[in-house]
PDB file of C-alpha atoms in Angstrom:
ATOM      1  CA  MET A 612    -146.394 -39.352 -41.053  1.00  0.00           C
ATOM      2  CA  ARG A 613    -144.104 -37.911 -43.687  1.00  0.00           C
ATOM      3  CA  THR A 614    -140.945 -36.070 -42.654  1.00  0.00           C
ATOM      4  CA  PRO A 615    -140.172 -32.634 -44.164  1.00  0.00           C
ATOM      5  CA  MET A 616    -137.336 -34.309 -46.185  1.00  0.00           C
ATOM      6  CA  ALA A 617    -139.843 -36.852 -47.601  1.00  0.00           C
ATOM      7  CA  ARG A 618    -142.251 -34.159 -48.588  1.00  0.00           C
ATOM      8  CA  THR A 619    -139.344 -32.247 -50.306  1.00  0.00           C
ATOM      9  CA  LYS A 620    -138.345 -35.305 -52.359  1.00  0.00           C
ATOM     10  CA  THR A 621    -142.025 -35.870 -53.421  1.00  0.00           C
ATOM     11  CA  LEU A 622    -142.294 -32.210 -54.549  1.00  0.00           C
ATOM     12  CA  ARG A 623    -139.043 -32.521 -56.453  1.00  0.00           C
ATOM     13  CA  LEU A 624    -140.255 -35.592 -58.204  1.00  0.00           C
ATOM     14  CA  ARG A 625    -143.617 -34.008 -59.083  1.00  0.00           C
ATOM     15  CA  ASN A 626    -141.828 -30.942 -60.456  1.00  0.00           C
ATOM     16  CA  HIS A 627    -139.458 -33.138 -62.475  1.00  0.00           C
ATOM     17  CA  LEU A 628    -142.403 -35.106 -63.954  1.00  0.00           C
ATOM     18  CA  THR A 629    -144.205 -31.805 -64.790  1.00  0.00           C
ATOM     19  CA  LEU A 630    -141.159 -30.498 -66.569  1.00  0.00           C
ATOM     20  CA  CYS A 631    -140.711 -33.636 -68.522  1.00  0.00           C
ATOM     21  CA  ALA A 632    -144.279 -33.506 -69.624  1.00  0.00           C
ATOM     22  CA  ALA A 633    -143.935 -29.883 -70.644  1.00  0.00           C
ATOM     23  CA  LEU A 634    -140.764 -30.649 -72.609  1.00  0.00           C
ATOM     24  CA  PHE A 635    -142.469 -33.423 -74.355  1.00  0.00           C
ATOM     25  CA  VAL A 636    -145.358 -31.149 -75.421  1.00  0.00           C
ATOM     26  CA  ILE A 637    -142.846 -28.622 -76.689  1.00  0.00           C
ATOM     27  CA  ALA A 638    -140.698 -31.134 -78.510  1.00  0.00           C
ATOM     28  CA  ALA A 639    -143.618 -32.955 -80.071  1.00  0.00           C
ATOM     29  CA  PRO A 640    -143.823 -32.046 -83.840  1.00  0.00           C
ATOM     30  CA  LEU A 641    -146.758 -29.811 -84.792  1.00  0.00           C
ATOM     31  CA  PRO A 642    -149.199 -31.395 -87.204  1.00  0.00           C
ATOM     32  CA  ALA A 643    -148.328 -30.657 -90.803  1.00  0.00           C
ATOM     33  CA  PRO A 644    -150.547 -28.165 -92.552  1.00  0.00           C
ATOM     34  CA  ALA A 645    -153.024 -29.676 -95.037  1.00  0.00           C
ATOM     35  CA  ALA A 646    -151.384 -29.893 -98.458  1.00  0.00           C
ATOM     36  CA  LEU A 647    -152.922 -28.139-101.317  1.00  0.00           C
ATOM     37  CA  SER A 648    -155.134 -30.218-103.558  1.00  0.00           C
ATOM     38  CA  GLN A 649    -153.739 -30.865-106.959  1.00  0.00           C
ATOM     39  CA  PRO A 650    -156.055 -28.388-108.723  1.00  0.00           C
ATOM     40  CA  ASP A 651    -155.194 -25.684-106.240  1.00  0.00           C
ATOM     41  CA  GLN A 652    -151.501 -26.394-106.780  1.00  0.00           C
ATOM     42  CA  ILE A 653    -151.970 -25.899-110.446  1.00  0.00           C
ATOM     43  CA  LEU A 654    -153.779 -22.560-109.933  1.00  0.00           C
ATOM     44  CA  ALA A 655    -151.027 -21.403-107.493  1.00  0.00           C
ATOM     45  CA  LYS A 656    -148.374 -22.367-110.023  1.00  0.00           C
ATOM     46  CA  ILE A 657    -150.171 -20.462-112.803  1.00  0.00           C
ATOM     47  CA  ARG A 658    -150.476 -17.428-110.651  1.00  0.00           C
ATOM     48  CA  GLN A 659    -146.816 -17.699-109.620  1.00  0.00           C
ATOM     49  CA  THR A 660    -145.701 -17.971-113.284  1.00  0.00           C
ATOM     50  CA  PHE A 661    -147.732 -14.871-114.254  1.00  0.00           C
ATOM     51  CA  ARG A 662    -146.366 -12.947-111.258  1.00  0.00           C
ATOM     52  CA  ALA A 663    -142.824 -13.796-112.174  1.00  0.00           C
ATOM     53  CA  HIS A 664    -143.254 -11.361-115.163  1.00  0.00           C
ATOM     54  CA  ARG A 665    -144.371  -8.497-112.909  1.00  0.00           C
ATOM     55  CA  PRO A 666    -144.089  -5.519-112.686  1.00  0.00           C
ATOM     56  CA  PRO A 667    -144.337  -4.667-116.443  1.00  0.00           C
ATOM     57  CA  PRO A 668    -141.996  -2.187-118.136  1.00  0.00           C
ATOM     58  CA  PRO A 669    -142.560   1.409-117.160  1.00  0.00           C
ATOM     59  CA  TYR A 670    -144.164   2.417-120.505  1.00  0.00           C
ATOM     60  CA  VAL A 671    -146.235   0.659-123.135  1.00  0.00           C
ATOM     61  CA  THR A 672    -147.575   2.095-126.439  1.00  0.00           C
ATOM     62  CA  TYR A 673    -150.246   0.321-128.460  1.00  0.00           C
ATOM     63  CA  THR A 674    -153.143   0.704-130.819  1.00  0.00           C
ATOM     64  CA  LEU A 675    -156.651  -0.140-129.419  1.00  0.00           C
ATOM     65  CA  VAL A 676    -159.288  -1.199-131.899  1.00  0.00           C
ATOM     66  CA  ARG A 677    -162.828  -1.311-130.511  1.00  0.00           C
ATOM     67  CA  GLU A 678    -165.679  -2.827-132.530  1.00  0.00           C
ATOM     68  CA  GLN A 679    -169.206  -3.376-131.378  1.00  0.00           C
ATOM     69  CA  LEU A 680    -172.618  -4.382-132.700  1.00  0.00           C
ATOM     70  CA  THR A 681    -176.008  -2.610-132.712  1.00  0.00           C
ATOM     71  CA  GLU A 682    -179.145  -3.926-131.307  1.00  0.00           C
ATOM     72  CA  GLN A 683    -179.894  -5.429-134.643  1.00  0.00           C
ATOM     73  CA  GLY A 684    -176.562  -7.149-134.868  1.00  0.00           C
ATOM     74  CA  TYR A 685    -174.969  -4.786-137.388  1.00  0.00           C
ATOM     75  CA  PRO A 686    -171.591  -3.086-136.953  1.00  0.00           C
ATOM     76  CA  ASP A 687    -172.033  -0.047-134.748  1.00  0.00           C
ATOM     77  CA  TYR A 688    -169.793   2.549-136.514  1.00  0.00           C
ATOM     78  CA  VAL A 689    -170.576   5.296-134.186  1.00  0.00           C
ATOM     79  CA  ASN A 690    -169.285   3.466-131.146  1.00  0.00           C
ATOM     80  CA  SER A 691    -166.461   1.587-132.944  1.00  0.00           C
ATOM     81  CA  TYR A 692    -163.162   3.371-133.109  1.00  0.00           C
ATOM     82  CA  THR A 693    -159.327   3.109-133.091  1.00  0.00           C
ATOM     83  CA  TYR A 694    -156.947   4.837-130.679  1.00  0.00           C
ATOM     84  CA  HIS A 695    -153.220   5.247-130.443  1.00  0.00           C
ATOM     85  CA  ILE A 696    -152.235   5.069-126.726  1.00  0.00           C
ATOM     86  CA  TRP A 697    -149.090   5.990-124.786  1.00  0.00           C
ATOM     87  CA  CYS A 698    -149.416   4.568-121.280  1.00  0.00           C
ATOM     88  CA  ARG A 699    -147.380   4.743-118.043  1.00  0.00           C
ATOM     89  CA  THR A 700    -147.842   1.374-116.424  1.00  0.00           C
ATOM     90  CA  LEU A 701    -147.136   2.586-112.903  1.00  0.00           C
ATOM     91  CA  ASP A 702    -150.614   4.308-112.658  1.00  0.00           C
ATOM     92  CA  ARG A 703    -152.026   3.504-116.070  1.00  0.00           C
ATOM     93  CA  ALA A 704    -152.127   7.272-116.959  1.00  0.00           C
ATOM     94  CA  ALA A 705    -152.285   7.487-120.759  1.00  0.00           C
ATOM     95  CA  LEU A 706    -152.287   9.960-123.619  1.00  0.00           C
ATOM     96  CA  ALA A 707    -154.501   8.952-126.450  1.00  0.00           C
ATOM     97  CA  ARG A 708    -155.463  10.114-129.947  1.00  0.00           C
ATOM     98  CA  LYS A 709    -158.287   8.771-132.000  1.00  0.00           C
ATOM     99  CA  VAL A 710    -157.303   7.506-135.480  1.00  0.00           C
ATOM    100  CA  PHE A 711    -159.550   8.258-138.457  1.00  0.00           C
ATOM    101  CA  ARG A 712    -159.659   6.483-141.814  1.00  0.00           C
ATOM    102  CA  ASP A 713    -157.836   9.220-143.653  1.00  0.00           C
ATOM    103  CA  ASP A 714    -154.896   9.101-141.230  1.00  0.00           C
ATOM    104  CA  ALA A 715    -156.106  12.233-139.442  1.00  0.00           C
ATOM    105  CA  ARG A 716    -155.798  12.286-135.636  1.00  0.00           C
ATOM    106  CA  GLY A 717    -158.181  13.444-133.028  1.00  0.00           C
ATOM    107  CA  PRO A 718    -157.374  15.783-130.142  1.00  0.00           C
ATOM    108  CA  LEU A 719    -155.139  14.822-127.213  1.00  0.00           C
ATOM    109  CA  GLU A 720    -157.150  12.871-124.698  1.00  0.00           C
ATOM    110  CA  PHE A 721    -156.222  11.674-121.153  1.00  0.00           C
ATOM    111  CA  LEU A 722    -157.231   8.078-120.453  1.00  0.00           C
ATOM    112  CA  ARG A 723    -156.706   5.439-117.685  1.00  0.00           C
ATOM    113  CA  PRO A 724    -157.403   2.088-119.364  1.00  0.00           C
ATOM    114  CA  GLU A 725    -158.758  -0.355-116.772  1.00  0.00           C
ATOM    115  CA  PHE A 726    -160.997  -3.417-116.539  1.00  0.00           C
ATOM    116  CA  ASN A 727    -164.299  -3.159-114.697  1.00  0.00           C
ATOM    117  CA  GLN A 728    -164.577   0.627-115.101  1.00  0.00           C
ATOM    118  CA  ASP A 729    -166.626   2.901-117.318  1.00  0.00           C
ATOM    119  CA  ARG A 730    -163.880   3.179-119.934  1.00  0.00           C
ATOM    120  CA  ASP A 731    -162.082   0.860-122.281  1.00  0.00           C
ATOM    121  CA  PRO A 732    -160.163  -1.981-120.725  1.00  0.00           C
ATOM    122  CA  GLY A 733    -156.399  -2.441-120.729  1.00  0.00           C
ATOM    123  CA  PRO A 734    -153.555  -1.835-120.998  1.00  0.00           C
ATOM    124  CA  PRO A 735    -152.152  -5.026-122.592  1.00  0.00           C
ATOM    125  CA  THR A 736    -149.868  -5.248-119.596  1.00  0.00           C
ATOM    126  CA  ALA A 737    -152.825  -5.313-117.168  1.00  0.00           C
ATOM    127  CA  ASP A 738    -152.627  -7.646-114.097  1.00  0.00           C
ATOM    128  CA  VAL A 739    -155.380 -10.166-115.035  1.00  0.00           C
ATOM    129  CA  PHE A 740    -155.298 -11.587-111.452  1.00  0.00           C
ATOM    130  CA  GLU A 741    -156.064  -8.187-109.964  1.00  0.00           C
ATOM    131  CA  ARG A 742    -159.367  -7.883-108.147  1.00  0.00           C
ATOM    132  CA  ALA A 743    -162.015  -5.666-109.593  1.00  0.00           C
ATOM    133  CA  PRO A 744    -162.468  -2.343-107.782  1.00  0.00           C
ATOM    134  CA  ALA A 745    -165.072  -2.288-105.019  1.00  0.00           C
ATOM    135  CA  HIS A 746    -166.700   0.824-106.583  1.00  0.00           C
ATOM    136  CA  PRO A 747    -166.356   2.628-109.915  1.00  0.00           C
ATOM    137  CA  GLN A 748    -163.614   5.199-109.799  1.00  0.00           C
ATOM    138  CA  PRO A 749    -163.311   8.333-111.815  1.00  0.00           C
ATOM    139  CA  VAL A 750    -160.385   8.597-114.286  1.00  0.00           C
ATOM    140  CA  GLU A 751    -158.632  11.077-111.985  1.00  0.00           C
ATOM    141  CA  VAL A 752    -158.061   8.365-109.372  1.00  0.00           C
ATOM    142  CA  ALA A 753    -154.861   6.453-109.820  1.00  0.00           C
ATOM    143  CA  PRO A 754    -154.692   2.776-108.778  1.00  0.00           C
ATOM    144  CA  THR A 755    -152.184   1.585-106.167  1.00  0.00           C
ATOM    145  CA  PRO A 756    -148.912   0.978-107.962  1.00  0.00           C
ATOM    146  CA  GLU A 757    -147.454  -2.461-108.159  1.00  0.00           C
ATOM    147  CA  PRO A 758    -144.209  -3.123-106.218  1.00  0.00           C
ATOM    148  CA  THR A 759    -141.247  -2.192-108.396  1.00  0.00           C
ATOM    149  CA  GLY A 760    -138.469  -4.035-106.645  1.00  0.00           C
ATOM    150  CA  LEU A 761    -137.739  -7.273-104.742  1.00  0.00           C
ATOM    151  CA  PRO A 762    -137.792  -6.801-100.962  1.00  0.00           C
ATOM    152  CA  THR A 763    -135.057  -8.102 -98.697  1.00  0.00           C
ATOM    153  CA  VAL A 764    -135.689 -11.689 -97.863  1.00  0.00           C
ATOM    154  CA  ILE A 765    -135.830 -12.189 -94.125  1.00  0.00           C
ATOM    155  CA  GLY A 766    -137.810 -15.442 -94.132  1.00  0.00           C
ATOM    156  CA  SER A 767    -140.253 -17.374 -96.054  1.00  0.00           C
ATOM    157  CA  VAL A 768    -143.943 -18.457 -95.593  1.00  0.00           C
ATOM    158  CA  THR A 769    -145.750 -21.084 -97.478  1.00  0.00           C
ATOM    159  CA  ALA A 770    -149.453 -20.417 -97.974  1.00  0.00           C
ATOM    160  CA  TYR A 771    -151.637 -23.515 -97.838  1.00  0.00           C
ATOM    161  CA  GLY A 772    -155.000 -22.944 -99.389  1.00  0.00           C
ATOM    162  CA  GLU A 773    -156.565 -20.712-102.040  1.00  0.00           C
ATOM    163  CA  LEU A 774    -158.201 -17.643-100.615  1.00  0.00           C
ATOM    164  CA  GLU A 775    -160.002 -16.371-103.747  1.00  0.00           C
ATOM    165  CA  TYR A 776    -161.028 -19.284-105.902  1.00  0.00           C
ATOM    166  CA  HIS A 777    -162.053 -22.871-105.701  1.00  0.00           C
ATOM    167  CA  VAL A 778    -160.934 -24.925-108.758  1.00  0.00           C
ATOM    168  CA  THR A 779    -163.988 -26.973-109.670  1.00  0.00           C
ATOM    169  CA  ALA A 780    -162.489 -28.807-112.675  1.00  0.00           C
ATOM    170  CA  VAL A 781    -159.177 -29.329-114.467  1.00  0.00           C
ATOM    171  CA  THR A 782    -159.154 -30.779-118.035  1.00  0.00           C
ATOM    172  CA  THR A 783    -156.543 -31.269-120.719  1.00  0.00           C
ATOM    173  CA  GLU A 784    -157.322 -30.045-124.123  1.00  0.00           C
ATOM    174  CA  GLY A 785    -154.353 -30.953-126.424  1.00  0.00           C
ATOM    175  CA  SER A 786    -151.449 -28.780-125.236  1.00  0.00           C
ATOM    176  CA  THR A 787    -153.720 -26.712-123.010  1.00  0.00           C
ATOM    177  CA  LEU A 788    -154.830 -27.027-119.326  1.00  0.00           C
ATOM    178  CA  HIS A 789    -158.406 -25.721-118.739  1.00  0.00           C
ATOM    179  CA  LEU A 790    -159.334 -24.714-115.172  1.00  0.00           C
ATOM    180  CA  SER A 791    -162.848 -23.886-114.063  1.00  0.00           C
ATOM    181  CA  LEU A 792    -163.015 -21.524-111.091  1.00  0.00           C
ATOM    182  CA  ARG A 793    -165.683 -20.563-108.531  1.00  0.00           C
ATOM    183  CA  PRO A 794    -164.977 -17.485-106.380  1.00  0.00           C
ATOM    184  CA  ILE A 795    -164.798 -18.389-102.639  1.00  0.00           C
ATOM    185  CA  ARG A 796    -166.081 -14.924-101.707  1.00  0.00           C
ATOM    186  CA  ASP A 797    -166.701 -11.537-103.345  1.00  0.00           C
ATOM    187  CA  PRO A 798    -167.728 -12.977-106.723  1.00  0.00           C
ATOM    188  CA  ASP A 799    -168.144  -9.426-108.058  1.00  0.00           C
ATOM    189  CA  ARG A 800    -164.464  -8.661-107.298  1.00  0.00           C
ATOM    190  CA  ASN A 801    -162.829 -12.048-107.813  1.00  0.00           C
ATOM    191  CA  ARG A 802    -163.665 -12.005-111.509  1.00  0.00           C
ATOM    192  CA  LEU A 803    -161.952 -15.065-113.024  1.00  0.00           C
ATOM    193  CA  ARG A 804    -164.197 -17.950-114.122  1.00  0.00           C
ATOM    194  CA  GLU A 805    -162.053 -19.990-116.636  1.00  0.00           C
ATOM    195  CA  VAL A 806    -158.307 -20.125-117.099  1.00  0.00           C
ATOM    196  CA  TYR A 807    -156.444 -21.751-120.093  1.00  0.00           C
ATOM    197  CA  VAL A 808    -152.738 -22.233-119.914  1.00  0.00           C
ATOM    198  CA  ASP A 809    -149.905 -24.015-121.724  1.00  0.00           C
ATOM    199  CA  LYS A 810    -149.664 -27.401-119.862  1.00  0.00           C
ATOM    200  CA  LYS A 811    -145.897 -27.423-119.957  1.00  0.00           C
ATOM    201  CA  THR A 812    -145.040 -23.792-119.137  1.00  0.00           C
ATOM    202  CA  TYR A 813    -148.170 -22.685-117.204  1.00  0.00           C
ATOM    203  CA  GLU A 814    -148.183 -19.463-119.238  1.00  0.00           C
ATOM    204  CA  LEU A 815    -151.639 -17.932-119.778  1.00  0.00           C
ATOM    205  CA  LYS A 816    -153.311 -18.431-123.125  1.00  0.00           C
ATOM    206  CA  LYS A 817    -156.956 -17.406-122.485  1.00  0.00           C
ATOM    207  CA  LEU A 818    -159.212 -16.356-119.548  1.00  0.00           C
ATOM    208  CA  VAL A 819    -162.891 -15.905-119.031  1.00  0.00           C
ATOM    209  CA  ALA A 820    -163.643 -13.142-116.535  1.00  0.00           C
ATOM    210  CA  THR A 821    -166.645 -10.991-115.432  1.00  0.00           C
ATOM    211  CA  ASP A 822    -166.712  -7.326-116.293  1.00  0.00           C
ATOM    212  CA  LYS A 823    -169.362  -4.535-116.641  1.00  0.00           C
ATOM    213  CA  LEU A 824    -170.888  -2.582-119.516  1.00  0.00           C
ATOM    214  CA  PHE A 825    -171.501   1.033-118.568  1.00  0.00           C
ATOM    215  CA  ILE A 826    -174.067   2.872-120.649  1.00  0.00           C
ATOM    216  CA  THR A 827    -174.353   6.730-120.577  1.00  0.00           C
ATOM    217  CA  PRO A 828    -176.650   8.550-120.519  1.00  0.00           C
ATOM    218  CA  GLY A 829    -178.899   6.620-118.188  1.00  0.00           C
ATOM    219  CA  ASN A 830    -176.253   5.319-115.784  1.00  0.00           C
ATOM    220  CA  GLU A 831    -176.991   1.756-116.704  1.00  0.00           C
ATOM    221  CA  ILE A 832    -174.642  -0.984-115.633  1.00  0.00           C
ATOM    222  CA  HIS A 833    -174.941  -4.473-117.192  1.00  0.00           C
ATOM    223  CA  PRO A 834    -172.838  -7.562-116.255  1.00  0.00           C
ATOM    224  CA  GLU A 835    -170.518  -8.752-118.936  1.00  0.00           C
ATOM    225  CA  LEU A 836    -168.430 -11.871-119.603  1.00  0.00           C
ATOM    226  CA  PHE A 837    -164.997 -11.165-121.119  1.00  0.00           C
ATOM    227  CA  THR A 838    -163.052 -13.755-123.051  1.00  0.00           C
ATOM    228  CA  ILE A 839    -159.427 -12.477-122.833  1.00  0.00           C
ATOM    229  CA  THR A 840    -156.842 -13.796-125.217  1.00  0.00           C
ATOM    230  CA  MET A 841    -153.209 -13.675-124.064  1.00  0.00           C
ATOM    231  CA  SER A 842    -150.057 -13.793-126.077  1.00  0.00           C
ATOM    232  CA  MET A 843    -146.381 -13.942-125.225  1.00  0.00           C
ATOM    233  CA  SER A 844    -144.187 -11.124-126.595  1.00  0.00           C
ATOM    234  CA  ASP A 845    -140.522 -10.906-125.676  1.00  0.00           C
ATOM    235  CA  GLY A 846    -141.158 -13.237-122.784  1.00  0.00           C
ATOM    236  CA  ARG A 847    -144.040 -11.248-121.441  1.00  0.00           C
ATOM    237  CA  PRO A 848    -147.735 -12.292-121.209  1.00  0.00           C
ATOM    238  CA  LEU A 849    -149.902  -9.661-122.818  1.00  0.00           C
ATOM    239  CA  VAL A 850    -153.586  -9.099-123.401  1.00  0.00           C
ATOM    240  CA  THR A 851    -154.073  -9.037-127.200  1.00  0.00           C
ATOM    241  CA  ALA A 852    -157.813  -9.430-127.621  1.00  0.00           C
ATOM    242  CA  VAL A 853    -161.042  -9.181-125.614  1.00  0.00           C
ATOM    243  CA  ASN A 854    -164.560 -10.323-126.561  1.00  0.00           C
ATOM    244  CA  GLY A 855    -167.399  -9.062-124.282  1.00  0.00           C
ATOM    245  CA  VAL A 856    -170.968 -10.269-124.144  1.00  0.00           C
ATOM    246  CA  THR A 857    -173.630  -9.042-121.650  1.00  0.00           C
ATOM    247  CA  THR A 858    -175.021 -11.798-119.449  1.00  0.00           C
ATOM    248  CA  ASP A 859    -178.343 -10.268-118.357  1.00  0.00           C
ATOM    249  CA  ASP A 860    -181.397  -9.469-120.537  1.00  0.00           C
ATOM    250  CA  TYR A 861    -179.789  -6.338-122.147  1.00  0.00           C
ATOM    251  CA  THR A 862    -179.664  -6.784-125.923  1.00  0.00           C
ATOM    252  CA  GLY A 863    -179.126  -3.158-127.048  1.00  0.00           C
ATOM    253  CA  ASP A 864    -176.102  -1.510-128.670  1.00  0.00           C
ATOM    254  CA  GLY A 865    -172.953  -2.830-127.256  1.00  0.00           C
ATOM    255  CA  HIS A 866    -174.425  -6.223-126.220  1.00  0.00           C
ATOM    256  CA  VAL A 867    -171.384  -7.680-128.096  1.00  0.00           C
ATOM    257  CA  VAL A 868    -168.073  -5.752-128.115  1.00  0.00           C
ATOM    258  CA  ASN A 869    -164.591  -6.755-129.318  1.00  0.00           C
ATOM    259  CA  TYR A 870    -161.206  -5.155-128.524  1.00  0.00           C
ATOM    260  CA  GLN A 871    -157.886  -5.751-130.193  1.00  0.00           C
ATOM    261  CA  PHE A 872    -154.515  -4.649-128.796  1.00  0.00           C
ATOM    262  CA  LYS A 873    -152.038  -4.103-131.670  1.00  0.00           C
ATOM    263  CA  ASP A 874    -148.568  -2.706-132.379  1.00  0.00           C
ATOM    264  CA  ILE A 875    -147.526  -3.156-128.750  1.00  0.00           C
ATOM    265  CA  LYS A 876    -144.118  -1.645-127.878  1.00  0.00           C
ATOM    266  CA  PHE A 877    -142.179  -0.813-124.754  1.00  0.00           C
ATOM    267  CA  PRO A 878    -140.284   2.464-125.158  1.00  0.00           C
ATOM    268  CA  SER A 879    -137.561   3.171-122.662  1.00  0.00           C
ATOM    269  CA  ALA A 880    -138.841   6.724-121.963  1.00  0.00           C
ATOM    270  CA  LEU A 881    -141.750   9.045-122.698  1.00  0.00           C
ATOM    271  CA  PRO A 882    -142.160  12.735-121.828  1.00  0.00           C
ATOM    272  CA  ASP A 883    -143.849  13.489-118.520  1.00  0.00           C
ATOM    273  CA  TRP A 884    -146.266  15.836-120.037  1.00  0.00           C
ATOM    274  CA  TYR A 885    -147.971  12.829-121.771  1.00  0.00           C
ATOM    275  CA  PHE A 886    -149.509  11.913-118.394  1.00  0.00           C
ATOM    276  CA  ASN A 887    -150.693  15.352-117.321  1.00  0.00           C
ATOM    277  CA  ALA A 888    -153.830  16.468-119.084  1.00  0.00           C
ATOM    278  CA  HIS A 889    -153.333  20.049-117.947  1.00  0.00           C
ATOM    279  CA  SER A 890    -150.240  20.416-119.961  1.00  0.00           C
ATOM    280  CA  TYR A 891    -151.595  19.142-123.321  1.00  0.00           C
ATOM    281  CA  ALA A 892    -152.456  22.647-124.642  1.00  0.00           C
ATOM    282  CA  MET A 893    -148.872  23.811-124.189  1.00  0.00           C
ATOM    283  CA  HIS A 894    -147.446  20.852-126.237  1.00  0.00           C
ATOM    284  CA  LEU A 895    -149.650  20.555-129.321  1.00  0.00           C
ATOM    285  CA  GLU A 896    -146.727  20.970-131.700  1.00  0.00           C
ATOM    286  CA  GLN A 897    -144.893  18.067-129.927  1.00  0.00           C
ATOM    287  CA  ALA A 898    -147.990  15.770-129.886  1.00  0.00           C
ATOM    288  CA  PRO A 899    -147.282  12.236-131.071  1.00  0.00           C
ATOM    289  CA  LEU A 900    -149.190  10.710-133.937  1.00  0.00           C
TER     290      LEU A 900
END
């Protein structure tokens, strides 16, 4: 028969062993997270390189040239045009004037250039990694602004894994890396399909992305594939050209469309009234050309 003292020693021993086991579990290193595959590492580096240039300057001005073909494959002069555009990059609000051959200018128009909407894409400073909107938005609806400052660093987290795309192939084509992408989810919103970058700097050179062709009247929407050409200007990656081709059975006017972004500049300031359509009538004499 055990004495009370023997039972106490036995309990202390058991408690000691339990505590040691618990300390061992706590002290044991956690398994390391799975490392990114090499293709995913490349895509993460490309995205990081592009984001390092964000946000863009507060204002951008440019000339947009739109050219499309008719159903018969001839130039569609009715739906081909040139605009001068003054854009506030914070919310993509823009003043625009159509340019005619005789140097005449059209009336003041309020635009909001954006990909995957029922209006012309842009601006040249657009975030090409941005997800497409879930639903078409009217021009009055402003997108969520990008962050404009660096937050205070209180820690760091490393993300392991790509949440939007699976890199299906990486090939080297001269000085260019070519990545083929497949959306992991939401293929209608995660729109990138091909990415071409400088293999040394990881700066974007070209992208292939999904988009939409909106035809009015009729409220027709057709899927498109955009080939987006990127160029570096003053150390910034900019959209300089877009070629769009519908990918369903639609072959009517606008089946093929091309955009060029020219004369891109970054003024330090623009008048506030440029971005308020209700004030245009009061500033006709001050309207830019």
